Amino acid sequence: MDMNEIKEIFFQECEEQLAELESGLLRLNDGDRDPETVNAVFRAVHSIKGGAGAFGLDDLVSFAHVFETTLDCVRSGRLEPNQDVLKVMLKSADVLADLTNCARDGGSVDEARSKQLIRELEALAHGEMPSHAEAPAAKPVAAPKAAAPAAPAAPVANDQGFVPVAFSFDDFGDDMPVESVLPAYEVIFKPKADLYRKGNEATLLLRDLSRLGEMSIYCNMDALPSLEELQPENAYFTWRAVIKTDKGEDAVRAVFEFAEWDCDLEIKALEEDNGEQSDDESPMTPVPFDLSALFDEPEPPVGLVEEEERIAASEAEAAAAASNVVQLPGTKAADSAKSAPAAPAAAAAAAASAAAAAPAAQTIRVDLDRVDRLINLVGELVINQAMLSQSVIENDTNGTSSINMGLEELQQLTREIQDSVMAIRAQPVKPVFQRMARTVREIADITGKSVRLVTEGENTEVDKTVIDKLAEPLTHMIRNAVDHGLEMPEKRVALGKNPEGTVRLTAKHRSGRIIIELADDGQGINRERVRQKAIDNDLIAADANLSDEEIDNLIFHAGFSTAEKVSDLSGRGVGMDVVKRSIQALGGRISIQSKPGHGSVFTLSLPLTLAVLDGMVVTVANQTLVVPLTAIVETLQPEANSIHSFGANQRLISIRNSFCPLVDVGKILNFRYQAANPVEGVALLVESEGGGQRALMVDAIQGQRQVVIKSLEANYTHVPGIAAATILGDGRVALILDVDAVVAASRGQPLRHENALAAFG
Amino acid sequence: MKKKVLTVDDSRTIRNMLLVTLNNAGFETIQAEDGVEGLEVLEDCNPDVIVTDINMPRLDGFGFIEGVRRNEKYRAIPILVLTTESDAEKKNRARQAGATGWIVKPFDPTKLIDAIERVTA
């Protein structure tokens, strides 16, 4: 694993944390005051900040830091997470998401917006607490048993009872010749028992000190009591070290960074002093202390005879220090851990790695490519199984052999494998729904409307590709719902409605498809205005007699927009026609139900996967083609008297008193030069771009079938008018028709290469 | 023999960084995702040093350290805390709970290895 992969993991994790953050904030918004919710929210931001710091993503870090500080105020109870506070926080979560995306994909964020939010966050943090310094030390965080109330950082040493010893070496050895030009420092270091309790170790500290330069060390053992009184875990020695180093006093001090609370420490620069001279007034016993012997391992202890009794008696620091020259790292104070026999330790290690891995086994992360490969293979399996069945049926005349039974079971198994594999790719729609929450917030802000988004069935699962392509159309629909659907708060009050509008987003499974509903409790579609607009835009005749439903469906026409003033949001040249197109590209359908004064419901019905497709298998000029079922409105057998010709070779078919252009698929695709006789074929009535209907002429219908989609681009090259390919049971390749491209071609636009259905790419 | 490090952190990113850094530096690494798991794993893995985060679900770093120190066998094991620079108060609390030292974020491989070297023989 290299840093780039870890970075990738970081961004994945960011997405999860951002989702966690948002859902946590929304729960708080709904009045949840569980401390764990606040903690989870805090952790999410904290984690993002931590990872971002490691990758040097400074913008992300600084924003996350401010955010975290404010969240900490909430966590510690200093800031009440009311609606106003949460509004700022939700917006901040959005900016954090932007910054994350930016860090991953490049691009820029709205700096003014993030600066503004930083100010708001800081105002919240400071508004509730006069200054950071006065923050109460003991925070009600979820830590069990904070040992003692935390003292403010700086004066800690004093709290610990450390009284600096007035101890001057300034005047000794003034007259001694200077041995080295390097500055020398004297360190007086008296460990306390606590130092060892926290896993620190005097000898290690002295070793680190010795690495700074040339060091001589002295040990004062005067405090060492007699054997009877000796407490093995107490600390009795005072060390005096003189170190010559060019690294400066800070470096010397830094050695004791971890230990400074748990020892008496004095560091001072020695001027003009080689420091080797022992001080008569200070009761330091000069002891030759060979640190290298201490740490260069297999050096056996060279115990001093007269000290041996003491060594035997004292386990802790006493031992390490009293023997001075002696004692390997193994004698570390209270380091009983290391005295454990080595063999069981090794055995335990194996068990430990297993134990470490075990709790995480609930989910695994798999590269999407691998899943796709599996799906492809299963697709092959399905095709192969179909081919096998077909050839058995063709060769097995009695049809009752055991081969047939086996084949049926194989078919069953294959189908189950296919379903299970598809389920691997299935993901809950939750992330998309959560993004919609942000969309609602933004547009509510801009329009000045008050909106509540209610989501249901967020855990409904659908294929990942569908999810990825769902966000955009849903965003437009939500914008439209808030912008056009909901009334302004004053108007809602006047109408006796809750001033806060509700947009309800629901997902559920129904008969092998996912149904997504978007309902608002706004004013519903203004049919009079839609109708007028359609007449103005020449979409319908002024005297057209349309049902309510037909009027409602006019909003799906290209270029249709009823908003009198093109607002910032809906007016991006994206209308409901584009939404409808992208839903259709996903193999889905969209419908609308509207009740004036009560709101509108948009219903999307989507396939659970894009890897298979419900298609109608047809024959055109002896070629087998598949037409996506979602595009087909109805099929009919043209009669001679319903076919009307006009122009050079244009034909229309009359269906229930309206005319519909007849398109010969074989001719468009250049399978034949002359259009076939419509009476001998079948017409597929399809709905295409802009809602216009066309009758596609094919020679015959073979039946409906679920087919596995194979990309043509990946295996061959793009073919105009063809969206993708599939392999049929007899092993032959059948092309899947790109209905929109064919219809466009029938209007005289030549089939273009870029006209492929993106969904099948 | 390789030194064994137990790391406790809920962030997948940081866990991976610790793993890569420590393995590259020749340590054997065992990982846990929060304090509860850390204490579970501790008994069997017999580490030489522990590196832990503070903010974690279920059981945070403070609680974890206290738990380790309560264990007779590990009461003197070096424990390093991953913390942020500005957090003097948190550093102090970690220390009170029994932390040996700390590694200041942002995560820096050199600093990590240095700190581990400092507290282990």
CSV table of N, CA, C and O in Angstrom, one decimal, chain B residues 1-80:
chain,number,residue,atom,x,y,z
B,1,MET,N,14.5,-9.6,17.7
B,1,MET,CA,13.1,-9.7,17.5
B,1,MET,C,12.4,-8.4,17.2
B,1,MET,O,12.8,-7.4,17.8
B,2,LYS,N,11.5,-8.5,16.3
B,2,LYS,CA,10.7,-7.2,16.0
B,2,LYS,C,10.0,-6.7,17.2
B,2,LYS,O,9.4,-7.5,17.9
B,3,LYS,N,10.0,-5.4,17.3
B,3,LYS,CA,9.2,-4.8,18.3
B,3,LYS,C,7.7,-4.8,17.9
B,3,LYS,O,7.4,-4.6,16.7
B,4,LYS,N,6.9,-5.0,18.9
B,4,LYS,CA,5.5,-5.1,18.5
B,4,LYS,C,4.7,-3.8,19.0
B,4,LYS,O,4.8,-3.4,20.1
B,5,VAL,N,3.9,-3.3,18.1
B,5,VAL,CA,3.2,-2.1,18.4
B,5,VAL,C,1.7,-2.3,18.2
B,5,VAL,O,1.3,-2.9,17.2
B,6,LEU,N,1.0,-2.0,19.3
B,6,LEU,CA,-0.5,-2.0,19.2
B,6,LEU,C,-1.0,-0.6,18.9
B,6,LEU,O,-0.7,0.3,19.6
B,7,THR,N,-1.7,-0.5,17.8
B,7,THR,CA,-2.3,0.9,17.5
B,7,THR,C,-3.8,0.8,17.7
B,7,THR,O,-4.4,-0.2,17.3
B,8,VAL,N,-4.3,1.9,18.2
B,8,VAL,CA,-5.8,2.0,18.4
B,8,VAL,C,-6.3,3.3,17.8
B,8,VAL,O,-5.9,4.4,18.3
B,9,ASP,N,-7.0,3.2,16.8
B,9,ASP,CA,-7.5,4.4,16.1
B,9,ASP,C,-8.8,4.0,15.3
B,9,ASP,O,-8.8,3.0,14.7
B,10,ASP,N,-9.8,4.9,15.4
B,10,ASP,CA,-11.0,4.6,14.7
B,10,ASP,C,-11.0,5.0,13.2
B,10,ASP,O,-11.9,4.6,12.4
B,11,SER,N,-10.0,5.8,12.8
B,11,SER,CA,-10.0,6.3,11.4
B,11,SER,C,-9.2,5.3,10.6
B,11,SER,O,-8.1,5.0,10.9
B,12,ARG,N,-9.9,4.9,9.5
B,12,ARG,CA,-9.3,3.9,8.6
B,12,ARG,C,-8.0,4.5,8.0
B,12,ARG,O,-7.0,3.8,7.8
B,13,THR,N,-8.1,5.8,7.7
B,13,THR,CA,-7.0,6.5,7.1
B,13,THR,C,-5.8,6.4,8.0
B,13,THR,O,-4.7,6.0,7.6
B,14,ILE,N,-6.0,6.8,9.2
B,14,ILE,CA,-4.8,6.8,10.1
B,14,ILE,C,-4.3,5.4,10.4
B,14,ILE,O,-3.1,5.2,10.5
B,15,ARG,N,-5.3,4.5,10.5
B,15,ARG,CA,-4.9,3.1,10.8
B,15,ARG,C,-3.9,2.6,9.6
B,15,ARG,O,-2.9,2.0,9.9
B,16,ASN,N,-4.3,2.9,8.4
B,16,ASN,CA,-3.5,2.5,7.3
B,16,ASN,C,-2.1,3.2,7.3
B,16,ASN,O,-1.1,2.6,7.0
B,17,MET,N,-2.1,4.5,7.7
B,17,MET,CA,-0.9,5.2,7.7
B,17,MET,C,0.1,4.6,8.8
B,17,MET,O,1.2,4.4,8.6
B,18,LEU,N,-0.5,4.3,9.9
B,18,LEU,CA,0.2,3.7,11.0
B,18,LEU,C,0.8,2.4,10.6
B,18,LEU,O,2.0,2.1,10.8
B,19,LEU,N,0.0,1.6,9.9
B,19,LEU,CA,0.4,0.3,9.5
B,19,LEU,C,1.6,0.4,8.5
B,19,LEU,O,2.6,-0.3,8.7
B,20,VAL,N,1.4,1.2,7.5
B,20,VAL,CA,2.5,1.3,6.5
B,20,VAL,C,3.8,1.9,7.2
B,20,VAL,O,4.8,1.3,7.0
B,21,THR,N,3.6,2.9,8.0
B,21,THR,CA,4.8,3.5,8.6
B,21,THR,C,5.5,2.5,9.5
B,21,THR,O,6.7,2.4,9.4
B,22,LEU,N,4.7,1.9,10.3
B,22,LEU,CA,5.4,1.0,11.3
B,22,LEU,C,6.0,-0.2,10.6
B,22,LEU,O,7.1,-0.7,11.0
B,23,ASN,N,5.3,-0.8,9.7
B,23,ASN,CA,5.8,-1.9,9.0
B,23,ASN,C,7.1,-1.6,8.2
B,23,ASN,O,8.1,-2.3,8.2
B,24,ASN,N,7.1,-0.4,7.6
B,24,ASN,CA,8.3,0.0,6.9
B,24,ASN,C,9.5,0.2,7.8
B,24,ASN,O,10.6,0.0,7.5
B,25,ALA,N,9.2,0.6,9.1
B,25,ALA,CA,10.2,0.9,10.0
B,25,ALA,C,10.6,-0.4,10.7
B,25,ALA,O,11.4,-0.4,11.7
B,26,GLY,N,10.0,-1.5,10.3
B,26,GLY,CA,10.4,-2.8,10.9
B,26,GLY,C,9.7,-3.2,12.2
B,26,GLY,O,10.2,-4.1,12.9
B,27,PHE,N,8.6,-2.6,12.4
B,27,PHE,CA,7.8,-3.1,13.6
B,27,PHE,C,6.7,-4.1,13.2
B,27,PHE,O,6.3,-4.1,12.0
B,28,GLU,N,6.4,-4.9,14.2
B,28,GLU,CA,5.2,-5.7,13.9
B,28,GLU,C,4.0,-4.9,14.4
B,28,GLU,O,4.1,-4.3,15.5
B,29,THR,N,3.0,-4.9,13.6
B,29,THR,CA,1.9,-4.0,14.0
B,29,THR,C,0.6,-4.7,14.2
B,29,THR,O,0.2,-5.6,13.4
B,30,ILE,N,-0.1,-4.4,15.3
B,30,ILE,CA,-1.4,-5.0,15.5
B,30,ILE,C,-2.4,-3.8,15.7
B,30,ILE,O,-2.0,-2.8,16.3
B,31,GLN,N,-3.6,-3.9,15.1
B,31,GLN,CA,-4.4,-2.8,15.1
B,31,GLN,C,-5.8,-3.0,15.7
B,31,GLN,O,-6.4,-4.1,15.5
B,32,ALA,N,-6.3,-2.1,16.4
B,32,ALA,CA,-7.6,-2.1,17.0
B,32,ALA,C,-8.3,-0.8,16.6
B,32,ALA,O,-7.7,0.2,16.3
B,33,GLU,N,-9.7,-0.9,16.5
B,33,GLU,CA,-10.4,0.2,16.0
B,33,GLU,C,-11.0,1.2,17.1
B,33,GLU,O,-11.5,2.3,16.8
B,34,ASP,N,-11.0,0.7,18.3
B,34,ASP,CA,-11.4,1.6,19.4
B,34,ASP,C,-10.9,1.1,20.7
B,34,ASP,O,-10.3,0.0,20.7
B,35,GLY,N,-11.2,1.8,21.8
B,35,GLY,CA,-10.6,1.4,23.1
B,35,GLY,C,-11.1,0.0,23.5
B,35,GLY,O,-10.3,-0.8,24.1
B,36,VAL,N,-12.3,-0.3,23.3
B,36,VAL,CA,-12.9,-1.6,23.7
B,36,VAL,C,-12.1,-2.7,23.0
B,36,VAL,O,-11.6,-3.7,23.6
B,37,GLU,N,-12.0,-2.6,21.7
B,37,GLU,CA,-11.2,-3.6,20.9
B,37,GLU,C,-9.8,-3.6,21.4
B,37,GLU,O,-9.2,-4.7,21.5
B,38,GLY,N,-9.2,-2.5,21.6
B,38,GLY,CA,-7.8,-2.4,22.0
B,38,GLY,C,-7.6,-3.2,23.3
B,38,GLY,O,-6.6,-4.0,23.4
B,39,LEU,N,-8.5,-3.1,24.3
B,39,LEU,CA,-8.3,-3.8,25.5
B,39,LEU,C,-8.5,-5.3,25.3
B,39,LEU,O,-7.8,-6.1,25.9
B,40,GLU,N,-9.4,-5.6,24.4
B,40,GLU,CA,-9.7,-7.1,24.0
B,40,GLU,C,-8.4,-7.7,23.5
B,40,GLU,O,-8.0,-8.8,23.8
B,41,VAL,N,-7.8,-6.9,22.5
B,41,VAL,CA,-6.7,-7.5,21.8
B,41,VAL,C,-5.4,-7.5,22.7
B,41,VAL,O,-4.6,-8.4,22.5
B,42,LEU,N,-5.3,-6.5,23.6
B,42,LEU,CA,-4.1,-6.3,24.4
B,42,LEU,C,-3.6,-7.6,25.0
B,42,LEU,O,-2.4,-7.9,24.9
B,43,GLU,N,-4.5,-8.3,25.6
B,43,GLU,CA,-4.0,-9.5,26.5
B,43,GLU,C,-3.3,-10.5,25.6
B,43,GLU,O,-2.2,-11.0,26.1
B,44,ASP,N,-3.7,-10.7,24.4
B,44,ASP,CA,-3.1,-11.7,23.6
B,44,ASP,C,-1.9,-11.2,22.8
B,44,ASP,O,-1.0,-12.0,22.5
B,45,CYS,N,-1.8,-9.9,22.5
B,45,CYS,CA,-0.8,-9.5,21.5
B,45,CYS,C,0.5,-9.1,22.2
B,45,CYS,O,1.5,-9.1,21.6
B,46,ASN,N,0.4,-8.9,23.5
B,46,ASN,CA,1.7,-8.6,24.3
B,46,ASN,C,2.6,-7.6,23.6
B,46,ASN,O,3.7,-7.9,23.2
B,47,PRO,N,2.1,-6.4,23.4
B,47,PRO,CA,2.9,-5.4,22.6
B,47,PRO,C,4.1,-4.8,23.4
B,47,PRO,O,4.1,-5.0,24.7
B,48,ASP,N,5.0,-4.2,22.7
B,48,ASP,CA,6.1,-3.5,23.4
B,48,ASP,C,5.7,-2.0,23.6
B,48,ASP,O,6.3,-1.4,24.5
B,49,VAL,N,4.8,-1.6,22.8
B,49,VAL,CA,4.4,-0.2,22.9
B,49,VAL,C,3.0,0.0,22.3
B,49,VAL,O,2.6,-0.8,21.4
B,50,ILE,N,2.3,1.0,22.8
B,50,ILE,CA,0.9,1.2,22.3
B,50,ILE,C,0.8,2.6,21.8
B,50,ILE,O,1.3,3.5,22.4
B,51,VAL,N,0.2,2.8,20.7
B,51,VAL,CA,-0.1,4.1,20.1
B,51,VAL,C,-1.6,4.2,20.0
B,51,VAL,O,-2.3,3.4,19.4
B,52,THR,N,-2.2,5.2,20.6
B,52,THR,CA,-3.7,5.3,20.6
B,52,THR,C,-4.2,6.7,20.3
B,52,THR,O,-3.5,7.7,20.6
B,53,ASP,N,-5.3,6.8,19.7
B,53,ASP,CA,-6.0,8.0,19.4
B,53,ASP,C,-6.8,8.4,20.6
B,53,ASP,O,-7.0,7.5,21.5
B,54,ILE,N,-7.3,9.6,20.7
B,54,ILE,CA,-8.1,10.0,21.9
B,54,ILE,C,-9.6,9.9,21.5
B,54,ILE,O,-10.4,9.2,22.2
B,55,ASN,N,-10.0,10.5,20.4
B,55,ASN,CA,-11.5,10.5,20.1
B,55,ASN,C,-11.8,9.2,19.4
B,55,ASN,O,-11.5,9.0,18.2
B,56,MET,N,-12.5,8.4,20.1
B,56,MET,CA,-13.0,7.1,19.5
B,56,MET,C,-14.3,6.8,20.0
B,56,MET,O,-14.7,7.1,21.2
B,57,PRO,N,-15.1,6.0,19.2
B,57,PRO,CA,-16.4,5.6,19.8
B,57,PRO,C,-16.2,4.5,20.8
B,57,PRO,O,-15.1,3.9,20.9
B,58,ARG,N,-17.3,4.2,21.5
B,58,ARG,CA,-17.3,3.1,22.5
B,58,ARG,C,-16.4,3.3,23.7
B,58,ARG,O,-16.9,3.5,24.8
B,59,LEU,N,-15.1,3.4,23.5
B,59,LEU,CA,-14.2,3.7,24.6
B,59,LEU,C,-13.1,4.6,24.1
B,59,LEU,O,-12.4,4.2,23.2
B,60,ASP,N,-13.0,5.8,24.6
B,60,ASP,CA,-12.1,6.7,24.1
B,60,ASP,C,-10.7,6.5,24.6
B,60,ASP,O,-10.4,5.5,25.4
B,61,GLY,N,-9.7,7.3,24.1
B,61,GLY,CA,-8.3,7.0,24.5
B,61,GLY,C,-8.0,7.1,26.0
B,61,GLY,O,-7.3,6.3,26.5
B,62,PHE,N,-8.7,8.0,26.7
B,62,PHE,CA,-8.5,8.2,28.1
B,62,PHE,C,-8.9,6.9,28.8
B,62,PHE,O,-8.1,6.3,29.6
B,63,GLY,N,-10.1,6.4,28.5
B,63,GLY,CA,-10.6,5.2,29.2
B,63,GLY,C,-9.7,4.0,28.8
B,63,GLY,O,-9.4,3.2,29.7
B,64,PHE,N,-9.2,4.0,27.6
B,64,PHE,CA,-8.4,2.9,27.1
B,64,PHE,C,-7.1,2.8,28.0
B,64,PHE,O,-6.7,1.8,28.5
B,65,ILE,N,-6.5,4.0,28.1
B,65,ILE,CA,-5.2,4.1,28.8
B,65,ILE,C,-5.4,3.6,30.2
B,65,ILE,O,-4.6,2.9,30.8
B,66,GLU,N,-6.5,4.2,30.8
B,66,GLU,CA,-6.7,3.8,32.2
B,66,GLU,C,-6.9,2.3,32.3
B,66,GLU,O,-6.4,1.6,33.3
B,67,GLY,N,-7.6,1.7,31.3
B,67,GLY,CA,-7.8,0.2,31.3
B,67,GLY,C,-6.5,-0.5,31.2
B,67,GLY,O,-6.3,-1.5,31.9
B,68,VAL,N,-5.6,0.0,30.4
B,68,VAL,CA,-4.3,-0.7,30.2
B,68,VAL,C,-3.5,-0.6,31.5
B,68,VAL,O,-2.9,-1.6,32.0
B,69,ARG,N,-3.6,0.6,32.2
B,69,ARG,CA,-2.8,0.8,33.4
B,69,ARG,C,-3.3,-0.1,34.6
B,69,ARG,O,-2.6,-0.4,35.5
B,70,ARG,N,-4.6,-0.4,34.5
B,70,ARG,CA,-5.2,-1.2,35.5
B,70,ARG,C,-4.7,-2.6,35.4
B,70,ARG,O,-4.8,-3.4,36.4
B,71,ASN,N,-4.3,-3.0,34.2
B,71,ASN,CA,-3.8,-4.4,34.0
B,71,ASN,C,-2.4,-4.5,34.6
B,71,ASN,O,-1.5,-3.9,34.1
B,72,GLU,N,-2.3,-5.4,35.5
B,72,GLU,CA,-1.0,-5.6,36.2
B,72,GLU,C,0.2,-5.8,35.3
B,72,GLU,O,1.2,-5.3,35.4
B,73,LYS,N,-0.1,-6.5,34.2
B,73,LYS,CA,0.9,-6.9,33.3
B,73,LYS,C,1.4,-5.7,32.4
B,73,LYS,O,2.5,-5.7,31.9
B,74,TYR,N,0.5,-4.8,32.2
B,74,TYR,CA,0.8,-3.7,31.3
B,74,TYR,C,0.8,-2.3,31.9
B,74,TYR,O,0.8,-1.3,31.3
B,75,ARG,N,0.9,-2.3,33.2
B,75,ARG,CA,0.8,-1.0,33.9
B,75,ARG,C,2.0,-0.1,33.6
B,75,ARG,O,1.9,1.1,33.8
B,76,ALA,N,3.1,-0.7,33.1
B,76,ALA,CA,4.2,0.2,32.8
B,76,ALA,C,4.6,0.2,31.3
B,76,ALA,O,5.7,0.6,30.9
B,77,ILE,N,3.7,-0.3,30.5
B,77,ILE,CA,4.0,-0.3,29.1
B,77,ILE,C,4.0,1.1,28.5
B,77,ILE,O,3.1,1.9,28.9
B,78,PRO,N,4.9,1.5,27.6
B,78,PRO,CA,4.8,2.8,27.1
B,78,PRO,C,3.6,3.0,26.2
B,78,PRO,O,3.3,2.1,25.4
B,79,ILE,N,2.8,4.1,26.4
B,79,ILE,CA,1.7,4.4,25.6
B,79,ILE,C,1.8,5.8,25.0
B,79,ILE,O,2.0,6.7,25.8
B,80,LEU,N,1.7,5.8,23.7
B,80,LEU,CA,1.8,7.2,23.1
B,80,LEU,C,0.4,7.5,22.6
B,80,LEU,O,-0.3,6.7,22.1
